[in-house]
XYZ file of C-alpha atoms in Angstrom:
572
model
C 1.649 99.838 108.737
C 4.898 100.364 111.178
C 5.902 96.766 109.843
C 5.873 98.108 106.322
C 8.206 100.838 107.590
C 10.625 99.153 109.069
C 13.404 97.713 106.303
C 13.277 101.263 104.831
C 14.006 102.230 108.601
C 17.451 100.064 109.063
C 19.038 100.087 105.795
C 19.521 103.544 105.792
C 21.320 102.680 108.949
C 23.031 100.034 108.110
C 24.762 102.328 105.558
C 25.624 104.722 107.850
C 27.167 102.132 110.421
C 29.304 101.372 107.361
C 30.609 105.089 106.517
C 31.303 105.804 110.202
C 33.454 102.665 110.203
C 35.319 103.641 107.148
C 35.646 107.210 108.575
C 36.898 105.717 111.880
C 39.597 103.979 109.689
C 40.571 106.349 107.712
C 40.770 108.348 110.880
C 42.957 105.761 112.605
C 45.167 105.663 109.359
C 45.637 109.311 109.442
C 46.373 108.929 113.230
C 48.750 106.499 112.826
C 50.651 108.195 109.585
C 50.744 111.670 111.944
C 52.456 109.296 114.749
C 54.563 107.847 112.434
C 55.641 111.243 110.842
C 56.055 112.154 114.364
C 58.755 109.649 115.171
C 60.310 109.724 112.493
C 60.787 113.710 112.941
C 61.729 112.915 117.007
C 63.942 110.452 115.302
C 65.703 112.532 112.731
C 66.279 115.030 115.829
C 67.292 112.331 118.378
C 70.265 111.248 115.635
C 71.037 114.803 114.339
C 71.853 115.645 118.310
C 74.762 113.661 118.093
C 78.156 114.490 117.820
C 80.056 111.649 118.844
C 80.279 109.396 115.755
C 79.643 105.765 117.741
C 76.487 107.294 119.751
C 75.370 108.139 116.125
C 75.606 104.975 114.596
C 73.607 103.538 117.982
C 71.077 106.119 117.732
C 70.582 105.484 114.178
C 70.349 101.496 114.610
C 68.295 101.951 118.414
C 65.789 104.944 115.820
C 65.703 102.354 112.905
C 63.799 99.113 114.642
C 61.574 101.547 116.718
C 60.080 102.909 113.472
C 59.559 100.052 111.235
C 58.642 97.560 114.358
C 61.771 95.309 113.936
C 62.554 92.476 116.421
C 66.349 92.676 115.182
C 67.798 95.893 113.750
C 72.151 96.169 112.955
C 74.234 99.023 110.792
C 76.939 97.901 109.205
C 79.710 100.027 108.535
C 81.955 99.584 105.484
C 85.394 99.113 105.543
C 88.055 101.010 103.664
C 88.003 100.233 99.756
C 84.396 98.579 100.071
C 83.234 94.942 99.932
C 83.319 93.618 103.650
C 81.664 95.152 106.791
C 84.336 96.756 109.002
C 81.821 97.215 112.104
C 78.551 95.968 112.474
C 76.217 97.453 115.447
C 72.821 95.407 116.692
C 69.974 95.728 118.403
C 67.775 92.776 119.492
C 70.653 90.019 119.757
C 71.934 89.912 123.486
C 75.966 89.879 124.346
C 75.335 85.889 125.212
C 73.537 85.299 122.171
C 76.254 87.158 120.568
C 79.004 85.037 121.818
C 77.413 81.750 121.125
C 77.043 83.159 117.606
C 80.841 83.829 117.113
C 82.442 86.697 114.737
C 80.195 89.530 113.664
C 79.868 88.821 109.492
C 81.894 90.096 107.474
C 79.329 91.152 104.408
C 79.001 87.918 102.471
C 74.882 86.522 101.413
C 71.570 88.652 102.188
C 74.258 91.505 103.814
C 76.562 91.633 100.892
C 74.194 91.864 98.418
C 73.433 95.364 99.519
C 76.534 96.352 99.574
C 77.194 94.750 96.010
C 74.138 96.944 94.938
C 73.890 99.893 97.078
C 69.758 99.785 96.724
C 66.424 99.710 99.135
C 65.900 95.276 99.504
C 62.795 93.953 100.689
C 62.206 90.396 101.248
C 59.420 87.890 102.726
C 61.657 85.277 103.112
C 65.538 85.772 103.499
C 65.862 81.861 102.604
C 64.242 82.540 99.450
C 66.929 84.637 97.755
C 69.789 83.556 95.573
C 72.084 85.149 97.746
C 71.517 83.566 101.013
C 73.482 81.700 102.411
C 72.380 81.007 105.319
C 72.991 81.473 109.200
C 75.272 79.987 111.706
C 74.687 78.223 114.540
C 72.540 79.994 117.859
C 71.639 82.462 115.340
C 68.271 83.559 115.568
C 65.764 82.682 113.437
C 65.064 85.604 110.503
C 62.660 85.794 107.408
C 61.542 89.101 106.859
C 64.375 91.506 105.498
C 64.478 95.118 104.754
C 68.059 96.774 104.231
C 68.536 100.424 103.363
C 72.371 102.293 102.133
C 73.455 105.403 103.796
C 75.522 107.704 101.838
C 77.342 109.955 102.965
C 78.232 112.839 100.179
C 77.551 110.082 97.401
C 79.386 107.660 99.111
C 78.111 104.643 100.667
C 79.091 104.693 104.359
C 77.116 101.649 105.318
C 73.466 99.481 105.376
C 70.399 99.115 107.601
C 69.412 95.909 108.244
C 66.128 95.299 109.571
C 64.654 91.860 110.177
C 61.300 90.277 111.341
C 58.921 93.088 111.773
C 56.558 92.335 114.788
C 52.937 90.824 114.830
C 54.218 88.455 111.829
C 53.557 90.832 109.255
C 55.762 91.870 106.238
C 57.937 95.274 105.609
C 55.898 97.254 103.222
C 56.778 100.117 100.889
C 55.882 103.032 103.878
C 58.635 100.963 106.044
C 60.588 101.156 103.613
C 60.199 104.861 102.597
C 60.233 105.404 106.711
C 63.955 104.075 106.482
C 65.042 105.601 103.202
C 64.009 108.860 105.029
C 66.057 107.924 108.033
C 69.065 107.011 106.346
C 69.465 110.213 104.570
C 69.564 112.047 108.166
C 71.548 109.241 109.359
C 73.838 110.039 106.746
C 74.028 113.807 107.596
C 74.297 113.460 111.315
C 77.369 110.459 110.472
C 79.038 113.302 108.766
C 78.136 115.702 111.291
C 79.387 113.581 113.936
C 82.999 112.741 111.604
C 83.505 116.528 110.732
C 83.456 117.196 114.734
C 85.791 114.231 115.464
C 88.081 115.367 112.733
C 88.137 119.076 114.359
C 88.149 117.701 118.113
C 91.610 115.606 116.819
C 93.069 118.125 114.516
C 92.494 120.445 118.137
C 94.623 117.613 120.001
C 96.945 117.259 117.271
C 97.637 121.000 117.202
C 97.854 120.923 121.043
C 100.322 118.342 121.305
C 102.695 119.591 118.867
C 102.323 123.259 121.288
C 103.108 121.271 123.866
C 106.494 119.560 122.547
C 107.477 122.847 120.853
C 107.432 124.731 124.627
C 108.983 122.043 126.051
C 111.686 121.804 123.913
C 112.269 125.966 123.311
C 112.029 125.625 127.483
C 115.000 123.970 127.670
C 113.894 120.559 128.914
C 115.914 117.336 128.453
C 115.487 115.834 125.600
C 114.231 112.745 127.060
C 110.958 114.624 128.801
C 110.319 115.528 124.991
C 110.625 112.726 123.489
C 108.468 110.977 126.371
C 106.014 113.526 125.707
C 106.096 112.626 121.720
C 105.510 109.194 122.821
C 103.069 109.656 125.097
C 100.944 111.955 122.792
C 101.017 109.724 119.641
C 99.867 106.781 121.932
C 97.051 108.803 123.481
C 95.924 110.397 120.111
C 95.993 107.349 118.361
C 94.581 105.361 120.484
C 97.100 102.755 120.604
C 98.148 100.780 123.938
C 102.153 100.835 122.970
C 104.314 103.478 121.366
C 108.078 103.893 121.249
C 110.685 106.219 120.223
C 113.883 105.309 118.314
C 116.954 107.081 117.683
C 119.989 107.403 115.245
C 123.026 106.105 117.037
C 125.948 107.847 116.055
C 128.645 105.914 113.544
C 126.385 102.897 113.301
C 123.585 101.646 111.031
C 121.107 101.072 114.172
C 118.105 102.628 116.133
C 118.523 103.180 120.213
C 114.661 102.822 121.590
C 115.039 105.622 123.693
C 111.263 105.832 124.839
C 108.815 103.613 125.380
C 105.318 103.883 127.139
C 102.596 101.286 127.677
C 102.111 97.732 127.534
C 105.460 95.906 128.012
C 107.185 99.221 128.011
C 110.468 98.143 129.583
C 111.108 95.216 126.955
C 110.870 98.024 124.422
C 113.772 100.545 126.364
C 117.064 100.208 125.180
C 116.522 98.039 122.095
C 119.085 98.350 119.687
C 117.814 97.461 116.190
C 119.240 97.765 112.516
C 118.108 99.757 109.835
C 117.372 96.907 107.707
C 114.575 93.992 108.184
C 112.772 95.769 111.451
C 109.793 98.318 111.077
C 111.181 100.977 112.660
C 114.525 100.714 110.885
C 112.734 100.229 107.629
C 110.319 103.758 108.343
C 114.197 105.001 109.510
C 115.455 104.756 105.813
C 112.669 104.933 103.952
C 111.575 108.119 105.383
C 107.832 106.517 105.025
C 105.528 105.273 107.462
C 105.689 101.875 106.935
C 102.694 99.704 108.912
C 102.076 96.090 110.166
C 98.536 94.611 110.304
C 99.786 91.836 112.741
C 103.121 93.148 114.900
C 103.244 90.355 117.238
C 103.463 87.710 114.254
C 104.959 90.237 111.667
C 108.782 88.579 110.258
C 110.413 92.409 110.877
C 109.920 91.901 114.542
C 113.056 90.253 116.295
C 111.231 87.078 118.345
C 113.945 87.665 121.452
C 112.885 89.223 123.801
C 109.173 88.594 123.844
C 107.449 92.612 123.483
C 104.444 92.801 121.572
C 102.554 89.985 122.634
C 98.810 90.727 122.785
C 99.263 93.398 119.831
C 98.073 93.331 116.565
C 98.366 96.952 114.027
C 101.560 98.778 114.103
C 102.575 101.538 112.159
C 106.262 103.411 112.612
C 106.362 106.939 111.365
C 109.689 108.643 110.687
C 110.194 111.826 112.649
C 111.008 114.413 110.471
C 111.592 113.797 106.009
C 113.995 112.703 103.814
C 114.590 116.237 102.695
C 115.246 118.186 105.959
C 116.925 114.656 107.595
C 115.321 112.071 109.645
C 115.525 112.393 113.166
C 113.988 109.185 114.717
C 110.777 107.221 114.679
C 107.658 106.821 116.601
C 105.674 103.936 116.645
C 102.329 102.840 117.681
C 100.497 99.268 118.211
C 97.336 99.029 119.164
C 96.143 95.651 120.568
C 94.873 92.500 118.847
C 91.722 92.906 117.128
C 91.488 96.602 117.544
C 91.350 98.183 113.737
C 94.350 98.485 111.547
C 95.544 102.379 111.142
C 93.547 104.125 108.041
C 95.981 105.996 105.578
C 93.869 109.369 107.447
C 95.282 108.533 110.828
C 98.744 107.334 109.677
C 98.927 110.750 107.966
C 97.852 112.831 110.843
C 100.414 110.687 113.246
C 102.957 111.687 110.038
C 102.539 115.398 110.039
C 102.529 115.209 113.927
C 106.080 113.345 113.794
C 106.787 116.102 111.040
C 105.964 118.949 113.744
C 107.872 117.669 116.410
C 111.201 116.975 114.243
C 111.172 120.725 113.424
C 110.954 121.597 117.455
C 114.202 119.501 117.832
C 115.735 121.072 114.644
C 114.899 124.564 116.567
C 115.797 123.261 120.007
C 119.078 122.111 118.280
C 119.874 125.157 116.662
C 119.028 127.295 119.886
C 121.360 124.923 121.412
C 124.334 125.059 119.081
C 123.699 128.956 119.304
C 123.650 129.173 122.640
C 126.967 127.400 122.682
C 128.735 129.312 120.030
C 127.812 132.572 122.465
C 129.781 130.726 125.387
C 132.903 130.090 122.623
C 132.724 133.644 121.808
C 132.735 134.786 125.569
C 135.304 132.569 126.019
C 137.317 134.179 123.292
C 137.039 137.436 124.547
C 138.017 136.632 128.106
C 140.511 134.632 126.846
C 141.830 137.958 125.033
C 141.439 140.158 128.312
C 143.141 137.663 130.087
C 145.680 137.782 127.932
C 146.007 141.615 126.381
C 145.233 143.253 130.171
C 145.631 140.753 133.324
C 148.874 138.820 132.045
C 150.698 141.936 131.033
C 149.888 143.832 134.151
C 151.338 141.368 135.994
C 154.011 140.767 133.865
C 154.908 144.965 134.463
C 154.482 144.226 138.273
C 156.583 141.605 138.796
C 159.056 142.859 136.379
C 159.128 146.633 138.691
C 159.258 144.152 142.120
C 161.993 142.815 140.857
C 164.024 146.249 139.856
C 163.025 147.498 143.271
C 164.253 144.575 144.978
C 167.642 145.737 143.898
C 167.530 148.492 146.309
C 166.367 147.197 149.132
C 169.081 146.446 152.010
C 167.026 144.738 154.427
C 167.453 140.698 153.808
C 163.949 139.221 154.981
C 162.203 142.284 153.332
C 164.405 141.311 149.816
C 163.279 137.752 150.165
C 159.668 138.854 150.815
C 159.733 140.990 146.750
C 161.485 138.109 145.309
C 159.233 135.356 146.306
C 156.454 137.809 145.286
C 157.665 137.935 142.103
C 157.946 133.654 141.877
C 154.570 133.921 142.726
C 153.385 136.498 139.946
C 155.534 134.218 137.378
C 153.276 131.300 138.996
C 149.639 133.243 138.481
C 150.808 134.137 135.182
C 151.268 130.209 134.066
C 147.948 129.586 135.572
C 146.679 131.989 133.219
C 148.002 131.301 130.410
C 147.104 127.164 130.829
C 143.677 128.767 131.460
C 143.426 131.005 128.333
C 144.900 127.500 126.309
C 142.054 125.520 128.185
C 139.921 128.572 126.751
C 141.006 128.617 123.540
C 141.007 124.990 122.644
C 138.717 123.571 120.166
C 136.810 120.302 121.334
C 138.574 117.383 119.781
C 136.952 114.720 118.223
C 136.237 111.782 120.637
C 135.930 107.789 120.190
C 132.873 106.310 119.749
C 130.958 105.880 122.657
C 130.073 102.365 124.268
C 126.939 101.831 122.987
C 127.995 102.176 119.573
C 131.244 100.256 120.318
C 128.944 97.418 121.511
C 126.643 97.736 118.528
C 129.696 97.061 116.299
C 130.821 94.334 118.091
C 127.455 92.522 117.772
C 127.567 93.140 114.050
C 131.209 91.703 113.731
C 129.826 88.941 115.520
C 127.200 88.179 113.174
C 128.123 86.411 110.354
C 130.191 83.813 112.527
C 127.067 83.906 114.720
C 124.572 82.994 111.546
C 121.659 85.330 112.484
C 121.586 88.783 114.615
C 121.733 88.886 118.123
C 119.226 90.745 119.844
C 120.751 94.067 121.639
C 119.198 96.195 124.423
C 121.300 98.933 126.170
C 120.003 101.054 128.767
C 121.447 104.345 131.000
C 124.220 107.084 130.488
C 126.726 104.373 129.047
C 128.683 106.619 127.282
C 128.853 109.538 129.924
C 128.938 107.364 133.305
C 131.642 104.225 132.361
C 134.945 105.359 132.417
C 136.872 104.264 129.396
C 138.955 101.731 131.422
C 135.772 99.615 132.428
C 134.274 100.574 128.791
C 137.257 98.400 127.093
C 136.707 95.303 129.329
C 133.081 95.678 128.362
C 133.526 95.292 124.945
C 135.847 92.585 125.354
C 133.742 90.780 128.048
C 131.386 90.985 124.862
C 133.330 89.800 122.322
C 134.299 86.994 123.813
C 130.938 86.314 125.103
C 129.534 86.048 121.546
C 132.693 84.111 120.600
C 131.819 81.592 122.919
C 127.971 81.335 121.862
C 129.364 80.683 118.099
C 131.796 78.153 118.826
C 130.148 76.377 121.317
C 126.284 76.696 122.061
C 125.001 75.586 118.448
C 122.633 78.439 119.566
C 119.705 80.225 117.133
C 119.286 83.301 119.167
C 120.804 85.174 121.173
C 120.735 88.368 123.400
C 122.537 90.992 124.463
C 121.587 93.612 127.139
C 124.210 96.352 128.985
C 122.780 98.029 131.571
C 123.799 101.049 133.898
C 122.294 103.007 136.728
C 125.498 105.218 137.855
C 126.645 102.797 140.423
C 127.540 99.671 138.395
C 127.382 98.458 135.011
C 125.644 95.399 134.083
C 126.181 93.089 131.241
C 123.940 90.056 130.527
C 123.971 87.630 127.370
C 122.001 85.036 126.614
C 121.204 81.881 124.166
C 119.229 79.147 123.550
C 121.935 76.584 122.869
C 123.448 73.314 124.578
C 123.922 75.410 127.513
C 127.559 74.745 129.196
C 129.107 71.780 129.397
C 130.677 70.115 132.477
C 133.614 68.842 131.229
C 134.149 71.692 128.523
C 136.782 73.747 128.060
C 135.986 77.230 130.572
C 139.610 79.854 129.343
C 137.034 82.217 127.518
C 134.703 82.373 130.988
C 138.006 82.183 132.963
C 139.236 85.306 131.407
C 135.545 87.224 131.520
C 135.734 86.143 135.264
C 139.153 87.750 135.860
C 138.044 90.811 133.811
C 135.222 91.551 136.647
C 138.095 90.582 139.594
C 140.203 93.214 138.496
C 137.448 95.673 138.716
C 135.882 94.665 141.721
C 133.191 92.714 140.104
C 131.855 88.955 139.623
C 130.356 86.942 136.888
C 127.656 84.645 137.361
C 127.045 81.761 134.699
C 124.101 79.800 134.560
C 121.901 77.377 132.774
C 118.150 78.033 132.026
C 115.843 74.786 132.162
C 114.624 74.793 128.219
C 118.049 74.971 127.273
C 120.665 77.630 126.811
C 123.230 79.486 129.025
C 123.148 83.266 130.599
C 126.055 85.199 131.353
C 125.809 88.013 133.745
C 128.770 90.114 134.019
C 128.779 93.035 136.772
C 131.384 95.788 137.907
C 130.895 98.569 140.079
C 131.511 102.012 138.743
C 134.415 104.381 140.344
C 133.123 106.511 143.240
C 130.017 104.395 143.925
């Protein structure tokens, strides 16, 4: 009887074993798709906390393979104008594996494809598809591919990439909807993250240009301010070089005047024409004008050696064509570092823009400031004249009538050589009120442009364009005795190179620090013969003599000669 019993006994059981397992697995699945939803919500808040737009794009990339169970996760950021990858982030691939890799790509194959059609891609085999082309060596092995777009306000910032999911198993349609999701936050928090950076630089922008404007309505030099213009645009920008060049008066060149960062002193003192150089070229253009490779670029003089280990360069005029140009900044940053957008060559141009109108106001406060010491000169000039002069005039003129009467000898010769001395205070005030009332005359050209005009005579006989770089108060500190022999010592100099040293460069630098004046030229010709002719160094040689200085003449190893001409300055 219990025998009978017993298969109507287990199957019920056995039915029920089979519904608790299902509910178990169902419950699991719901488990799982509430942890899932979880992360991906911790996920969405982890990359929406960011403000800084590179911790983004690592939060977003570090978020992606932790949902979907990726081994190797990147984000690849597109450059401007689409159709290459201008940065490409990864997680999984160590910095040795990396290196033995080479070059991050560049958004051909499997990667371009998404960026050719900006669309979810899910793949079992990355070999497999037409557009594969394959991997380089030490790269990892990959099969299984899911990439994902982020927009950004409709446009396409960049791709997930997500490759072999762990346990050997394939992406499936929930991964892929878990990534969609992401990438739609990602895309918020990337424009989060830009809008901040944009305010946090239009902030330093905006500070800056406060900054030169006090300085310059202060009264400071106008060296400190353009130092501070340099500095600023090199900070801002992000760049490891930048430079400031000037007009120089009666000449078609640029004076560097400023120059901070890598190989700043080769950059002081340059003097460079307005034609075939970058900064010239921004100069007359009254455009930015921008380099992607400065150190190899043809507008870049080769002598002397200054932007080695620096690749994008832009040179922004300071001020516009309409109001006048007033000089020009530039920036490099260093090889391999990211050519300037058109956004951050326009900031760095509305900057320079800022900063030219603080010079036009520190210039006009200038010129009024100095019409109100002409005008107070005027009018003491005019009291000098109307009240002082005649006063004395009456007094010397009523010394001299009383003199008449006056019987004693020594006390007679006292009045009249009071009067000699009244007519003698009255010529020193009248050359005063002339000194007064004279209007500056117009002066010769300084040095440096006297120098930069002999280099250009030079030129043609020369076949190319020397290289010039002059540096210190040239035109204040050498007297105009030792300024002539300068620019002789120069002339000749450069005479010499052309007829003689069958040279292809050459350069010139003038140098002064208030005590002496140093002049140094340099090409890489024949060098100097023994048995040639010496009258031209013979008669640079006496030039220093006379002035208490030497020349030195020597010959460099690779070939070439360099000339180093020295006087001392009067007073020193």
């Amino acid at each position: 009887m219990a025998s009978a019993e017993e298969p109507r006994v287990r199957l019920p059981q056995l039915k029920l074993d089979e519904l608790l397992e299902e509910l178990q697995a169902r419950i699991d699945a719901a488990r799982g798709t509430r942890d899932r939803v979880r992360s991906l919500l911790e996920a969405v808040l982890s990359v929406g906390r960011e403000l800084n737009l590179e911790e983004a794009l690592h939060a977003i990339v570090d978020a992606a393979a932790v949902l979907v169970d990726a081994e190797y996760a990147a984000l690849g950021v597109i450059g401007p104008g689409g159709g290459y990858l201008s940065a490409f982030l990864t997680v999984g691939v160590t910095d040795e594996q990396i290196a033995e890799i080479g070059p991050f790509p560049q958004g051909h194959g499997i990667l371009g494809e998404v960026i050719r059609h900006p669309e979810p891609l899910r793949l079992e085999k990355i070999s497999q598809h037409p557009a594969s082309h394959g991997f380089p060596a030490h790269h990892p092995p990959m099969n299984s591919f899911l990439g994902v777009p982020i927009r950004v306000r409709d446009q396409v910032f960049g791709n997930l990439y997500l490759t072999e999911k762990r346990g050997g198993t394939q992406f499936d349609e929930e991964d892929e909807a878990v990534l969609s999701t992401l990438a739609v936050a990602a895309g918020v928090a990337i424009d989060n993250a830009r809008l901040y950076e944009e305010s946090r630089l239009r902030e330093r922008w905006l500070r800056a240009n406060a900054e030169i404007t006090y300085s310059l309505m202060a009264g400071s030099a106008r060296a400190e301010a353009l130092k501070l213009i340099a500095e600023r645009a090199r900070e801002i920008m992000g760049s490891a070089l930048a430079a400031v060049a000037l007009p120089m008066e009666d000449t078609e060149s640029l004076a560097v005047e400023i120059a901070v960062g890598v190989d700043a002193e080769a950059h002081r003192g340059m003097v460079l024409p307005l034609s075939r150089t970058l900064m010239g070229l921004a100069f007359s253009a009254a455009a930015p004008v921008t380099s992607g490779d400065v150190h190899r670029d043809e507008r870049i003089s080769p002598e002397p050696p200054r932007f080695h280990g620096l690749g994008p360069a832009v040179a922004v005029p300071i001020g516009t064509g309409e109001g006048g140009v007033r000089g020009v900044v530039l920036v490099a940053r260093e090889t391999g570092a990211p050519v300037f957008s058109a956004e951050e060559t326009e900031k760095l141009q509305g900057f320079a823009a800022q900063a030219a109108i603080a010079m036009e106001l520190a210039q006009r406060r200038k010129d009024a400031e100095q019409i109100a010491v002409l005008q107070d000169r005027d009018r003491i000039a005019r009291d000098l004249h109307d009240l002082a002069i005649q006063r004395l005039f009456a007094t010397g003129m009523t010394l001299q009538s009383a003199g008449r009467f006056i019987e004693h000898p020594e006390a007679a010769e006292r009045v009249l050589r009071a009067v000699d001395d009244l007519d003698e205070t009255i010529k020193i005030i009248r050359s005063t009120i002339f000194g007064l009332r004279t209007r500056a005359r117009a002066v010769d050209a300084g040095l440096r442009a006297r120098v930069v005009d002999v280099v250009g005579e030079k030129t043609p006989v020369l076949g190319f364009t020397p290289s010039v770089r002059i540096e210190g108060l040239l035109d204040t500190d050498v007297p105009p005795q030792i300024a002539d022999h300068v620019v002789a010592v120069v002339s000749e100099a450069l005479t010499n190179t052309a007829r003689h040293a069958h040279a292809k460069r050459a350069q010139v630098a003038l140098t002064t620090d208030g005590r002496e004046v140093s002049l140094t030229v340099a090409d890489n010709g024949v060098g100097i013969s023994p048995d040639g002719r010496r009258s031209g160094l013979r008669n640079i040689a006496e030039r220093a003599e006379q002035l208490g200085g030497h020349l030195d003449v020597s010959s460099t190893d690779g070939g070439g000669a360099t000339l180093r001409w020295r006087v001392p300055l009067p007073g020193t």
